[in-house]
Tab-separated table of C-alpha atoms in Angstrom:
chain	number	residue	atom	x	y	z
A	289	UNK	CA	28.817	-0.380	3.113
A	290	UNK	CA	27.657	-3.478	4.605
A	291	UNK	CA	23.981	-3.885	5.187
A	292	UNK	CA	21.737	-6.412	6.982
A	293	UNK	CA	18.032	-6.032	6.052
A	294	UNK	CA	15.761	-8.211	9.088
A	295	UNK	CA	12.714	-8.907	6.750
A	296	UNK	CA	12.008	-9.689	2.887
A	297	UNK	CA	8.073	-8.411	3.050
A	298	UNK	CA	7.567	-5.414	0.719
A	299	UNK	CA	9.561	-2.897	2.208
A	300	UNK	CA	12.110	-5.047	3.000
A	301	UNK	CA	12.962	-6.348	-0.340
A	302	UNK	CA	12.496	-3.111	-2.005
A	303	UNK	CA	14.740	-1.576	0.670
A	304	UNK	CA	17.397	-4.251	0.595
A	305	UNK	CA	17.469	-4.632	-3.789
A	306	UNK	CA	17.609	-1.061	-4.299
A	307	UNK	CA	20.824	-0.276	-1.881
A	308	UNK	CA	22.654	-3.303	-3.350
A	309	UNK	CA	21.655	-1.525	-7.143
A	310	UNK	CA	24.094	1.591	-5.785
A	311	UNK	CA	26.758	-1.050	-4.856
A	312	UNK	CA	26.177	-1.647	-1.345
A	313	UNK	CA	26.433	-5.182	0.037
A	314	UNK	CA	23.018	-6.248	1.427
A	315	UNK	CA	22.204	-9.737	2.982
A	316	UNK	CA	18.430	-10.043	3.321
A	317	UNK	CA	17.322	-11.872	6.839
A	318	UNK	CA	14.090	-13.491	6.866
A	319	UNK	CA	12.482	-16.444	9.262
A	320	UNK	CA	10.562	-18.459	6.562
A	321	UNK	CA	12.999	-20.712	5.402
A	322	UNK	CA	10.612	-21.838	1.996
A	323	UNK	CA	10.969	-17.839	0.812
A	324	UNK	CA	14.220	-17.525	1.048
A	325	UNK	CA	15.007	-20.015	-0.292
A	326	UNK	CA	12.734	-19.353	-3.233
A	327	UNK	CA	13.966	-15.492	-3.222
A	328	UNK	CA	17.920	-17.168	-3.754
A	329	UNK	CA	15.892	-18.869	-6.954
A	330	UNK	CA	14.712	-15.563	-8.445
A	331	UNK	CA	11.319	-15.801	-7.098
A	332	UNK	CA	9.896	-12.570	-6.009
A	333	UNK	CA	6.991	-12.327	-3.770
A	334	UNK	CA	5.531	-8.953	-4.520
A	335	UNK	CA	4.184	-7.495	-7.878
A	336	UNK	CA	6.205	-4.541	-8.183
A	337	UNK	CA	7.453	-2.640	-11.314
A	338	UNK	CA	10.768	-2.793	-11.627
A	339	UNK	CA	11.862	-4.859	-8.362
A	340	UNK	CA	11.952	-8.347	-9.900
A	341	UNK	CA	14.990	-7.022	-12.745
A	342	UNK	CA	17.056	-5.335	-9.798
A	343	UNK	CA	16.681	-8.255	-7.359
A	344	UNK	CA	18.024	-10.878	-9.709
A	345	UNK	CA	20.924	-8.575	-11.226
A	346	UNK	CA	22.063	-7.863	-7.759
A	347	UNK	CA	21.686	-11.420	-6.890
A	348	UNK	CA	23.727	-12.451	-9.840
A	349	UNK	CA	26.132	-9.942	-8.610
A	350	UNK	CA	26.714	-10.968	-5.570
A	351	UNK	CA	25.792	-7.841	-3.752
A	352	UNK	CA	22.411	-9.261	-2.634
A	353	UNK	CA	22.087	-12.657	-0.779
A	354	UNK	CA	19.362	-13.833	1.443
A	355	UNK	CA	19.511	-16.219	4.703
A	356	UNK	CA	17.688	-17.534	7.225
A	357	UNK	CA	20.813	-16.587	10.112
A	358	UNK	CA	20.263	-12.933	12.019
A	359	UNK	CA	24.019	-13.706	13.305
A	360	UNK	CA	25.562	-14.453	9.829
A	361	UNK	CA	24.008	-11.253	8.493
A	362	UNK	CA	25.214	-9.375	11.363
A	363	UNK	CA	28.738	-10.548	10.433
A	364	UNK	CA	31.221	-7.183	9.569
A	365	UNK	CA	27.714	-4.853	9.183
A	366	UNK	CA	27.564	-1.262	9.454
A	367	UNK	CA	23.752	-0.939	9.270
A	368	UNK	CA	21.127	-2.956	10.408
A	369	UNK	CA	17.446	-2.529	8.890
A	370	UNK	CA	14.708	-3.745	11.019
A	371	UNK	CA	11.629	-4.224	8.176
A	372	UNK	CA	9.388	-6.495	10.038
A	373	UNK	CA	5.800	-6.633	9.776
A	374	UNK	CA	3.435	-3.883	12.362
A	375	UNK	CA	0.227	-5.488	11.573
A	376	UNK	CA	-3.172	-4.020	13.552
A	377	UNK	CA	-4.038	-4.804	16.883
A	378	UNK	CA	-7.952	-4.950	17.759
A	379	UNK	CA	-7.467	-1.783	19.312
A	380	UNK	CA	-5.537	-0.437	16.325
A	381	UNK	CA	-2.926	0.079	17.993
A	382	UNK	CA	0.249	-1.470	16.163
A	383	UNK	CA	1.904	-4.566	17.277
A	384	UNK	CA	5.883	-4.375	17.582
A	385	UNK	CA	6.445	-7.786	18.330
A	386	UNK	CA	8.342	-8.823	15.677
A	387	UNK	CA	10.133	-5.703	15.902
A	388	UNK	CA	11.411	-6.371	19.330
A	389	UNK	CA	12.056	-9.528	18.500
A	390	UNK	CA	14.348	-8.924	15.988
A	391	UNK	CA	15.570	-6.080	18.497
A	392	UNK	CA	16.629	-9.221	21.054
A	393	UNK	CA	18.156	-10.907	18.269
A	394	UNK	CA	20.570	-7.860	17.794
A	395	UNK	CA	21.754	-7.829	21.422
A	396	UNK	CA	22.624	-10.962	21.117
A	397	UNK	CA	24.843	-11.036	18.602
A	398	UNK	CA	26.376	-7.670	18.369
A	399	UNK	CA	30.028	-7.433	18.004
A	400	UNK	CA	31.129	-3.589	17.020
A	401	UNK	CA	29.546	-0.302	16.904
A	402	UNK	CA	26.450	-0.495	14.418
A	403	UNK	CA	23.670	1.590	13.474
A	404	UNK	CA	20.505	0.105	14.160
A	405	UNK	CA	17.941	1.600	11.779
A	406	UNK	CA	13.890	1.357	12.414
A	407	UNK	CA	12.386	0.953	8.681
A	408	UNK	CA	8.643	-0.670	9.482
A	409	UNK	CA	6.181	2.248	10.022
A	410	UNK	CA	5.928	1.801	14.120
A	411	UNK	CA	4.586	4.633	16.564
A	412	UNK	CA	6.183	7.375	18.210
A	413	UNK	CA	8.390	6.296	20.885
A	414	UNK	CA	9.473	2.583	19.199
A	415	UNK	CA	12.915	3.283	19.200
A	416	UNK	CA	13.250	3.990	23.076
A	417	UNK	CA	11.880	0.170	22.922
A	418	UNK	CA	14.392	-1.345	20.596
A	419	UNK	CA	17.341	0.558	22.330
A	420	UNK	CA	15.799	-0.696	25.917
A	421	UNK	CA	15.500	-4.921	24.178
A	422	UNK	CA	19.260	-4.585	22.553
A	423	UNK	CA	20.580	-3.221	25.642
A	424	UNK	CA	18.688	-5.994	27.763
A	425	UNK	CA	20.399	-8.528	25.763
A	426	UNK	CA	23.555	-6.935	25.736
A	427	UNK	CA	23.714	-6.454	29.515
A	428	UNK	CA	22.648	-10.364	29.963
A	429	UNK	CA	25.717	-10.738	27.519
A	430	UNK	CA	27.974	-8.751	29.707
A	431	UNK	CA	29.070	-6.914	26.603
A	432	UNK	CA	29.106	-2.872	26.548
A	433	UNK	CA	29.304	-2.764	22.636
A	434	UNK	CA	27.912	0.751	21.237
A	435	UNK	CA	25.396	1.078	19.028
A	436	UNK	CA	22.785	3.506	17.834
A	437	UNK	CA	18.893	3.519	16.836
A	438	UNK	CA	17.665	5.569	14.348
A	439	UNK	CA	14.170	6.001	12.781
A	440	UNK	CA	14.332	6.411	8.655
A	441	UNK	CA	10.665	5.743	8.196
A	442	UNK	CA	9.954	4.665	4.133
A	443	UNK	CA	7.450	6.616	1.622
A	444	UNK	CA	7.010	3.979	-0.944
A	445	UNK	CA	3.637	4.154	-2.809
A	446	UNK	CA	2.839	0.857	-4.337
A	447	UNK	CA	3.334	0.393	-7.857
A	448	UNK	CA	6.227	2.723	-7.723
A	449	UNK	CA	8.177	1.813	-4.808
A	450	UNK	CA	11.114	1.384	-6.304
A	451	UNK	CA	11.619	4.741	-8.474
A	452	UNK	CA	10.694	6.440	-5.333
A	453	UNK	CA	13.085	4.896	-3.391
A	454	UNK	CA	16.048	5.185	-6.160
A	455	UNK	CA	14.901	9.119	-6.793
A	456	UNK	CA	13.075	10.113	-3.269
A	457	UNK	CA	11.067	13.398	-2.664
A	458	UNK	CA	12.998	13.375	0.462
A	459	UNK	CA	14.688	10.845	2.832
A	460	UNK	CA	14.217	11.051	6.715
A	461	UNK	CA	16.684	10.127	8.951
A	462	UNK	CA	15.686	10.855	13.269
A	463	UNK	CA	19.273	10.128	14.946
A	464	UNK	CA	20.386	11.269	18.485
A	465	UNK	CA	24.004	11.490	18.009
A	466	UNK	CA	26.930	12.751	15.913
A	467	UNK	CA	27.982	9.194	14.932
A	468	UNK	CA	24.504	7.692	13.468
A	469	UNK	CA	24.114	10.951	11.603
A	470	UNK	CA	27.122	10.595	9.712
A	471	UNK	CA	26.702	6.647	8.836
A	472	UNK	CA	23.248	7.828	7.393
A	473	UNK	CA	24.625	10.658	5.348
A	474	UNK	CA	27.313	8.010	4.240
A	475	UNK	CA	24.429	5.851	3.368
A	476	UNK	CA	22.197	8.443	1.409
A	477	UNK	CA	24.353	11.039	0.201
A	478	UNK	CA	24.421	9.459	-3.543
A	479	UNK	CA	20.596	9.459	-3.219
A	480	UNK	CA	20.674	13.483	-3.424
A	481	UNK	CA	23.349	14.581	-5.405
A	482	UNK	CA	21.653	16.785	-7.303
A	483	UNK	CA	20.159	18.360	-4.214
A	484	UNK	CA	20.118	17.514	-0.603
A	485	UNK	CA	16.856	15.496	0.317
A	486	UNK	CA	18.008	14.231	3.434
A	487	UNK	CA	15.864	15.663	6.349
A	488	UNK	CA	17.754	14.656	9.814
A	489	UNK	CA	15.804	15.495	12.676
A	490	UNK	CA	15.128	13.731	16.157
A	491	UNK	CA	14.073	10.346	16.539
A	492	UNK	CA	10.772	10.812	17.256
A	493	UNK	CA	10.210	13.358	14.827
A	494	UNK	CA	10.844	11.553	12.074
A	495	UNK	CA	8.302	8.780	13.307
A	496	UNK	CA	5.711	11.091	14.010
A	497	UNK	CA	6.234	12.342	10.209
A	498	UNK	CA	5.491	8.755	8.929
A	499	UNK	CA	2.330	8.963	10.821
A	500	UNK	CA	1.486	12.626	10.026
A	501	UNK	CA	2.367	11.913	6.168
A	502	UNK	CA	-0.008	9.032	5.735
A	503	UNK	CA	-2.887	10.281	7.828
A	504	UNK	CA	-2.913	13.612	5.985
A	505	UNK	CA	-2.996	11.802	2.981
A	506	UNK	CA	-5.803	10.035	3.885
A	507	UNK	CA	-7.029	12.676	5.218
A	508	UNK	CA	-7.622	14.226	1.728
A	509	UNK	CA	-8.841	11.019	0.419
A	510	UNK	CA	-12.041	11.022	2.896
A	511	UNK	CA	-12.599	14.392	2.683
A	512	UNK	CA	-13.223	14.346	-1.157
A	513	UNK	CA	-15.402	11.704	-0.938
A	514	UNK	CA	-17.328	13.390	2.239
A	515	UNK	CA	-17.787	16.079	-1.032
A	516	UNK	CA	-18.625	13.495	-3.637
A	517	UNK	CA	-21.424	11.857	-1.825
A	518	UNK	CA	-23.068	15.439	-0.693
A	519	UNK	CA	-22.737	15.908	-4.975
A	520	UNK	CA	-24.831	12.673	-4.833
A	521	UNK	CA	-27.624	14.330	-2.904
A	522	UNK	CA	-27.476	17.948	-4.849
A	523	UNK	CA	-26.889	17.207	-8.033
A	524	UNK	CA	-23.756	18.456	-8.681
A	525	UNK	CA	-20.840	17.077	-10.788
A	526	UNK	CA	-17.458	16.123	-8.523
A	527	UNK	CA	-14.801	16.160	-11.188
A	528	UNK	CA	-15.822	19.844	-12.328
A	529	UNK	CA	-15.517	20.507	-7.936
A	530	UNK	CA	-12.645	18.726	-7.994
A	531	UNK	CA	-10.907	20.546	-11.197
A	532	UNK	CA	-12.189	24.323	-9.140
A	533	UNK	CA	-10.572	23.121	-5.879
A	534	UNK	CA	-7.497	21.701	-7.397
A	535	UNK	CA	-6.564	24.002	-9.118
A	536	UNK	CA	-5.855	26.072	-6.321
A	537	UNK	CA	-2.286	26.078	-5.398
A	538	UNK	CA	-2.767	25.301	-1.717
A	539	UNK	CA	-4.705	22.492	-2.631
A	540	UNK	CA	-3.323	21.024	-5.656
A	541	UNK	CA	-4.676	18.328	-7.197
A	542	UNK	CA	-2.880	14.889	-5.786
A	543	UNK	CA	-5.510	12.812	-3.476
A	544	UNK	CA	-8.738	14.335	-4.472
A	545	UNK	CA	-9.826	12.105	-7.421
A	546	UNK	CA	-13.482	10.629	-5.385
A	547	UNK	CA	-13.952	7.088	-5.355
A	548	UNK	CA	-15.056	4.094	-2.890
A	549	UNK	CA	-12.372	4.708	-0.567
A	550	UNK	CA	-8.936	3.522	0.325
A	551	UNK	CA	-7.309	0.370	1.276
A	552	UNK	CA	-3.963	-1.324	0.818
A	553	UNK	CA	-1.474	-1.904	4.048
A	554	UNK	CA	-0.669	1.995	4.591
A	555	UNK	CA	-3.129	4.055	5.392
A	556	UNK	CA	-5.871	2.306	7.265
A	557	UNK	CA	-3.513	0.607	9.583
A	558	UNK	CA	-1.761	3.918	9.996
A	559	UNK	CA	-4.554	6.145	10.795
A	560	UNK	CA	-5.701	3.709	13.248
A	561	UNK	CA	-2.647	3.655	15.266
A	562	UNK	CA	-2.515	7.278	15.669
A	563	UNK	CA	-5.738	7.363	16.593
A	564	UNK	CA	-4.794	4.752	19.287
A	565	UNK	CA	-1.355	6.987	20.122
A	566	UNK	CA	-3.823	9.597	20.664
A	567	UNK	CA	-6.236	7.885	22.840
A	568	UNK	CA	-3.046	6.508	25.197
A	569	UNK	CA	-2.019	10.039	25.581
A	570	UNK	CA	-5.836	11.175	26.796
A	571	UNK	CA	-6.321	13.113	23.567
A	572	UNK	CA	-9.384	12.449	21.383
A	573	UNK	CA	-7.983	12.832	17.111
A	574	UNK	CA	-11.313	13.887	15.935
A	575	UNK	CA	-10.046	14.198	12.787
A	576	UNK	CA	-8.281	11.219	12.036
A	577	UNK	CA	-11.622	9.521	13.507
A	578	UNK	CA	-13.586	11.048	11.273
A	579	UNK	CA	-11.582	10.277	8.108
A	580	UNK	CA	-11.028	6.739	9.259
A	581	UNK	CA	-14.902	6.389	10.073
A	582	UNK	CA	-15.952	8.174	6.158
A	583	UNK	CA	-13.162	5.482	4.731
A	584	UNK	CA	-15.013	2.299	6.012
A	585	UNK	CA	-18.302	3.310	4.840
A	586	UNK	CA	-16.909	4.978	1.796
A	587	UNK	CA	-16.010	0.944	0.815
A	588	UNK	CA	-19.931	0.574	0.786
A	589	UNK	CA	-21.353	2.875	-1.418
A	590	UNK	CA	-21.122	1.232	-4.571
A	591	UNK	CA	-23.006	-1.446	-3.043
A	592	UNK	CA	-25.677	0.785	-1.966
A	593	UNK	CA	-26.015	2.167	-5.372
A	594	UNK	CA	-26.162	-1.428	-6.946
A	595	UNK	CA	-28.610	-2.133	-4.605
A	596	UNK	CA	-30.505	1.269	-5.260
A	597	UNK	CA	-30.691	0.123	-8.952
A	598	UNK	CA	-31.547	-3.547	-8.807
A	599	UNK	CA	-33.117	-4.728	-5.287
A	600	UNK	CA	-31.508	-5.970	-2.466
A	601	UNK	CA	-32.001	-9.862	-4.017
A	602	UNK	CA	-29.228	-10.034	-6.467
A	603	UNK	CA	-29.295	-13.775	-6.646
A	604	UNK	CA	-30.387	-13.711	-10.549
A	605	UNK	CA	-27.825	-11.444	-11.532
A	606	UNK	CA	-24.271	-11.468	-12.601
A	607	UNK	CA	-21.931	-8.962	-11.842
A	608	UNK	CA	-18.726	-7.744	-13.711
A	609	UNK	CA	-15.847	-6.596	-11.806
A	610	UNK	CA	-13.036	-4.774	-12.863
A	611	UNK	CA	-9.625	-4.514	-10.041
A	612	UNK	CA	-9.307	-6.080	-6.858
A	613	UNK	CA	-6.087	-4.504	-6.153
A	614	UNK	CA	-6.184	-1.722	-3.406
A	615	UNK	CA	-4.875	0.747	-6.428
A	616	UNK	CA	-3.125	0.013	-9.779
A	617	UNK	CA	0.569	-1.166	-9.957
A	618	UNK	CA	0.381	-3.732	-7.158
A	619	UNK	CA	-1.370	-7.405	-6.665
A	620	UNK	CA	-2.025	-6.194	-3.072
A	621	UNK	CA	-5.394	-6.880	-1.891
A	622	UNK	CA	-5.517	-6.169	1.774
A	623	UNK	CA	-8.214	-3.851	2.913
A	624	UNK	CA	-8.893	-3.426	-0.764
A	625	UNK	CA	-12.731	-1.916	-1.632
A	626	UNK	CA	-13.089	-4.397	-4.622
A	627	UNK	CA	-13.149	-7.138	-1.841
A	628	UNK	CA	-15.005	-5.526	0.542
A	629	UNK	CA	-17.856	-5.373	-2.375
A	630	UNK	CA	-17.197	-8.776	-3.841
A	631	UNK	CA	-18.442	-9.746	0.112
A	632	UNK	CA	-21.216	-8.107	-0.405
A	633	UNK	CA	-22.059	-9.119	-3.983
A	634	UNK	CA	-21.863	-12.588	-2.467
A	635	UNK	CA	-23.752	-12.040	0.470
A	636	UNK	CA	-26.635	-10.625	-1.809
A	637	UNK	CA	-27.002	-14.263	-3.645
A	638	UNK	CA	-25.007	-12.269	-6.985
A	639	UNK	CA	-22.921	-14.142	-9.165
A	640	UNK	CA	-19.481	-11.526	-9.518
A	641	UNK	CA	-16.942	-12.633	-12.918
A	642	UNK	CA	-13.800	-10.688	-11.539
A	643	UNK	CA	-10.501	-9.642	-13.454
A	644	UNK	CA	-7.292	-7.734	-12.545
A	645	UNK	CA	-3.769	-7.360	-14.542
A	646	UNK	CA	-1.945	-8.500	-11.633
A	647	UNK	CA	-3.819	-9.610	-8.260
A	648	UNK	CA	-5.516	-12.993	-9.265
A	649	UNK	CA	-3.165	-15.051	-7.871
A	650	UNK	CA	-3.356	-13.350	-4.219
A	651	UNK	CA	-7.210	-13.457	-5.060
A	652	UNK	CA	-7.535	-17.242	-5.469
A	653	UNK	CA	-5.040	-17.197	-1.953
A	654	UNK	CA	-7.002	-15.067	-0.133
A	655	UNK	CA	-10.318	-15.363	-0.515
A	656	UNK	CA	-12.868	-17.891	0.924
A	657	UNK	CA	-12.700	-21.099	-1.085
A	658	UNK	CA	-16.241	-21.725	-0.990
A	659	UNK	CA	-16.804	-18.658	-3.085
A	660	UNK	CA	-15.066	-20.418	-5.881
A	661	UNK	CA	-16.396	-23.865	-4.976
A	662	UNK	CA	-20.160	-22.749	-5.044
A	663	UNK	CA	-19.626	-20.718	-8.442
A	664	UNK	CA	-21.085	-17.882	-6.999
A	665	UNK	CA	-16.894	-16.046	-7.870
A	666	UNK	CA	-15.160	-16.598	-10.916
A	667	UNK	CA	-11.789	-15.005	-11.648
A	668	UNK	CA	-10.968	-14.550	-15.755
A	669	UNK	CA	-8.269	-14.053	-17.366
A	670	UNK	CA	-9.194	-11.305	-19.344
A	671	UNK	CA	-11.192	-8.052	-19.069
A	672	UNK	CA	-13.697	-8.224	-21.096
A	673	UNK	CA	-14.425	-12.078	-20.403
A	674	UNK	CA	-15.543	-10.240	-17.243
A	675	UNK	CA	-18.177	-8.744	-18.979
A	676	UNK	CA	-20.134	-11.573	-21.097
A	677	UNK	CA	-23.849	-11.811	-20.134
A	678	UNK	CA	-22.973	-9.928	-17.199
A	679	UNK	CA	-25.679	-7.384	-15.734
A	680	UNK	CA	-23.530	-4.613	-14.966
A	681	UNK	CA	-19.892	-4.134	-15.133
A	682	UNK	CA	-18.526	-2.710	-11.616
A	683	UNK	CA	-14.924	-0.472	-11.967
A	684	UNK	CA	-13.424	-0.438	-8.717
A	685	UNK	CA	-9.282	-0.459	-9.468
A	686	UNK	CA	-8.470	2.177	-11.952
A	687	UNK	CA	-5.848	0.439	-13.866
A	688	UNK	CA	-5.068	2.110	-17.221
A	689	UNK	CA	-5.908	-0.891	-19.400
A	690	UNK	CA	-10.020	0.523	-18.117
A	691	UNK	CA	-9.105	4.065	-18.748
A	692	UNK	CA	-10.325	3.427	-22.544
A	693	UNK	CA	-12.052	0.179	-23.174
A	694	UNK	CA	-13.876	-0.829	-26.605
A	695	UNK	CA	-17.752	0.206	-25.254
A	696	UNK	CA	-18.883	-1.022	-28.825
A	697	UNK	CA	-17.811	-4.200	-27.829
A	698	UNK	CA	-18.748	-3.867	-23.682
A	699	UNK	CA	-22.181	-3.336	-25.258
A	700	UNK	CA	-22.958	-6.413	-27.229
A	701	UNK	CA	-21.264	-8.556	-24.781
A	702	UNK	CA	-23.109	-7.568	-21.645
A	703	UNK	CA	-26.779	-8.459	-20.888
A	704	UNK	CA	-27.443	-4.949	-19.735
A	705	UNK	CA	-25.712	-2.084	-20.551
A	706	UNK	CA	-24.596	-1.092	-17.191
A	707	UNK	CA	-21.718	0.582	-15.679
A	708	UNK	CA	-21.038	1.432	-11.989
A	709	UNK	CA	-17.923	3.334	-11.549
A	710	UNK	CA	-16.319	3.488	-8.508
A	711	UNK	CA	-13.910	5.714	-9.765
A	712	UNK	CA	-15.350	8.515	-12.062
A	713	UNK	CA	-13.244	7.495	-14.728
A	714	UNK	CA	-15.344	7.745	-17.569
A	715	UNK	CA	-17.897	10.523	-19.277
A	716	UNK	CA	-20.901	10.322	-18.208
A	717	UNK	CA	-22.707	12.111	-21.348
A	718	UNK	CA	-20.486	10.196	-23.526
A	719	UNK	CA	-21.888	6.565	-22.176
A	720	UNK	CA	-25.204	7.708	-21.895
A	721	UNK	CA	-25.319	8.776	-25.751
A	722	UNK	CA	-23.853	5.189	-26.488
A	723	UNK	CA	-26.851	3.665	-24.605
A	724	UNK	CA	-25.236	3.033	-21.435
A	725	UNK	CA	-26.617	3.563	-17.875
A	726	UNK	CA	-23.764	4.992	-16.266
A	727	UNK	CA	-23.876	5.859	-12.293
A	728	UNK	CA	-20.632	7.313	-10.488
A	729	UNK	CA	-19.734	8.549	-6.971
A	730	UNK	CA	-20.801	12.532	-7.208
A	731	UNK	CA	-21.477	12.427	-10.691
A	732	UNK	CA	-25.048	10.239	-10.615
């Protein structure tokens, strides 16, 4: 089949590399005229396992190509992706203009029946929208060319996007007619072979199961750590709670490991908009408040218990940190807890020696220059030059390079044996009888 992708941001390019690896023709569509033309140069944006190998085989290949031109994409194309960014409003609520945007754009240049597919995470109801902005155009056109929307939300997890999207738990497809449902089962019928994962329900549905996927995920996260810092108070140890509850089969034990909270480009943005759906439809998501309201203190804890240990004046001290990544597999660093405490370290009058595998780079982008410029921030290129002289080494990105570092080593290297771990990776008893101060979330 031939595919037109509208956006080359991360699910986008994931999206658009891994149909042209089953053979399908894919152009990618993006506005920025500097990334696409580095993406035709092999450049990949993203850090993503796998995704950089795919895109330039495919490229090579000729089954992927990139452009700047909706209309040349849109040449001969069965399916048409709309990946566009839904960042946060103030009010949380998501904004689809870029979505509708790119809707307009397909009105205006539609020229047979095609299958207009909704891949960005956008709120229940989006796809009445993009139908209602093609149609506009098409009417202004004076054109009554058929075409369908349908909602195939993605369930990526960063750092393994693209095995889940090349062997899925399950693939959601909400169409309203006959026709759309059997382009999409053209589409994704090699993606279940073994089995059928493909889940067709209505349009809405299937965006309401984006939401409902992701918040309840969440949902777990902030709940755990609701339990962890209660451990804090009574003196109880989370991992052996968290081994009891998970063990349980209705439980399980995915999204319970405590820690300082989540961040990345998922789940806060998503809980927030369906707490805003919620609030437009005069219903109060209690819930979802709550878990969204334990999440953005949850980022501060590990401050507090810094703080708890050394004094709110941290301007003599040097600070460790391991991660800056959201999670481990991915250089993302939006909403990511290491960042939120490197603020704080800063803020304090601490000096912070940061490393991670793979998010430097977006660290150096991102993040105030004069952090940098007054010394105060220094980003190394290795984990344990992190740790020389330092006061106190700070885990907040469980990457598996920490899982088992030399503490031998940690120890003469560091002024003070220290370790704050923001996610109860380690054994407590085992640092302590190496001479280490250890202090955890639930475990301290």
């Amino acid at each position: 089949m031939k595919l037109a992708i509208v956006g080359t941001g991360y699910v986008g390019l994931v999206t658009g590399a891994c149909f042209a690896e089953m053979g399908h023709n894919v152009t990618c569509v993006d506005i920025d005229a500097e990334k696409v033309a580095k993406l035709k140069e092999g450049w990949i944006p993203i850090y993503e396992p796998g995704l950089k190998q795919i895109v330039l085989r495919n490229s090579e290949e000729g089954r992927l190509l990139f452009t700047t031109s909706l209309t040349e994409a849109m040449e001969n194309t069965d399916i048409i992706f709309i990946a566009v960014g839904t960042p946060s409003g103030e009010d949380g609520s998501a904004d689809l203009k870029h979505v509708l945007a790119v809707a307009s754009g397909v009105g205006d240049n539609l020229s047979d029946y095609t299958v207009v597919v909704t891949k960005s995470t956008v709120p229940v109801g989006t796809a009445e929208k993009v139908k209602a902005a093609v149609c506009k155009q098409l009417e202004q056109r004076g054109a009554g060319i058929p075409f369908d929307v349908v909602s195939n939300p993605e369930f990526l997890k960063e750092g393994a996007a693209v095995e889940d999207f090349m062997k899925p738990d399950r693939i959601v497809v909400g169409v309203d007619s006959d026709r759309s449902r059997a382009v999409m089962h053209e589409l994704y019928k090699d993606f279940s072979r073994n089995h059928d994962r493909i889940l067709f329900m209505g349009v809405k549905d299937a965006e309401m199961t984006k939401y409902a996927g992701n918040a309840m995920l969440a949902t777990k996260i902030s709940f755990m750590n609701e339990v962890a810092n209660l451990c804090d108070r009574l003196g109880v140890d989370v991992e052996n709670v968290r081994l009891g509850i998970g063990s349980d089969s209705r439980i399980g034990y995915s999204f319970i490991y405590p820690g300082c909270g989540y961040g990345g480009s998922c789940f806060p943005k998503d809980v927030r908009a369906l707490i805003h759906t919620a609030s437009e439809n005069d219903y109060q998501s209690i819930v979802l408040q709550a878990v969204h309201e334990r999440n953005e203190d949850q980022k501060h804890v590990l401050f507090r218990k810094i703080t708890a240990r050394f004094g709110e004046n941290l301007s003599n001290l040097t600070f460790g940190l391991w991660g800056l990544a959201f999670k481990p597999g991915t250089d993302d660093i939006r909403e990511a807890p290491a960042i939120v405490l490197l603020g704080e370290l800063v803020a304090a009058g601490a000096k912070v020696k940061a490393y991670d595998p793979e998010a430097l780079e977006a660290a150096r982008d991102e993040l105030p220059s004069e952090w940098f410029e007054n010394g105060q921030v220094t980003l190394v290129r290795h984990q344990y030059e992190a740790l020389e002289q330092v006061d106190a080494m700070v885990l907040v990105t469980e990457w598996k390079p920490f899982r088992h570092p030399d503490f031998r080593a940690m120890k003469e290297m560091m002024k003070q044996p220290i370790v704050c771990d923001g996610r109860n990776q380690y054994d407590p008893h085992n640092l302590q009888e190496d001479g280490f101060e250890y202090c955890a979330i639930g475990r301290c």
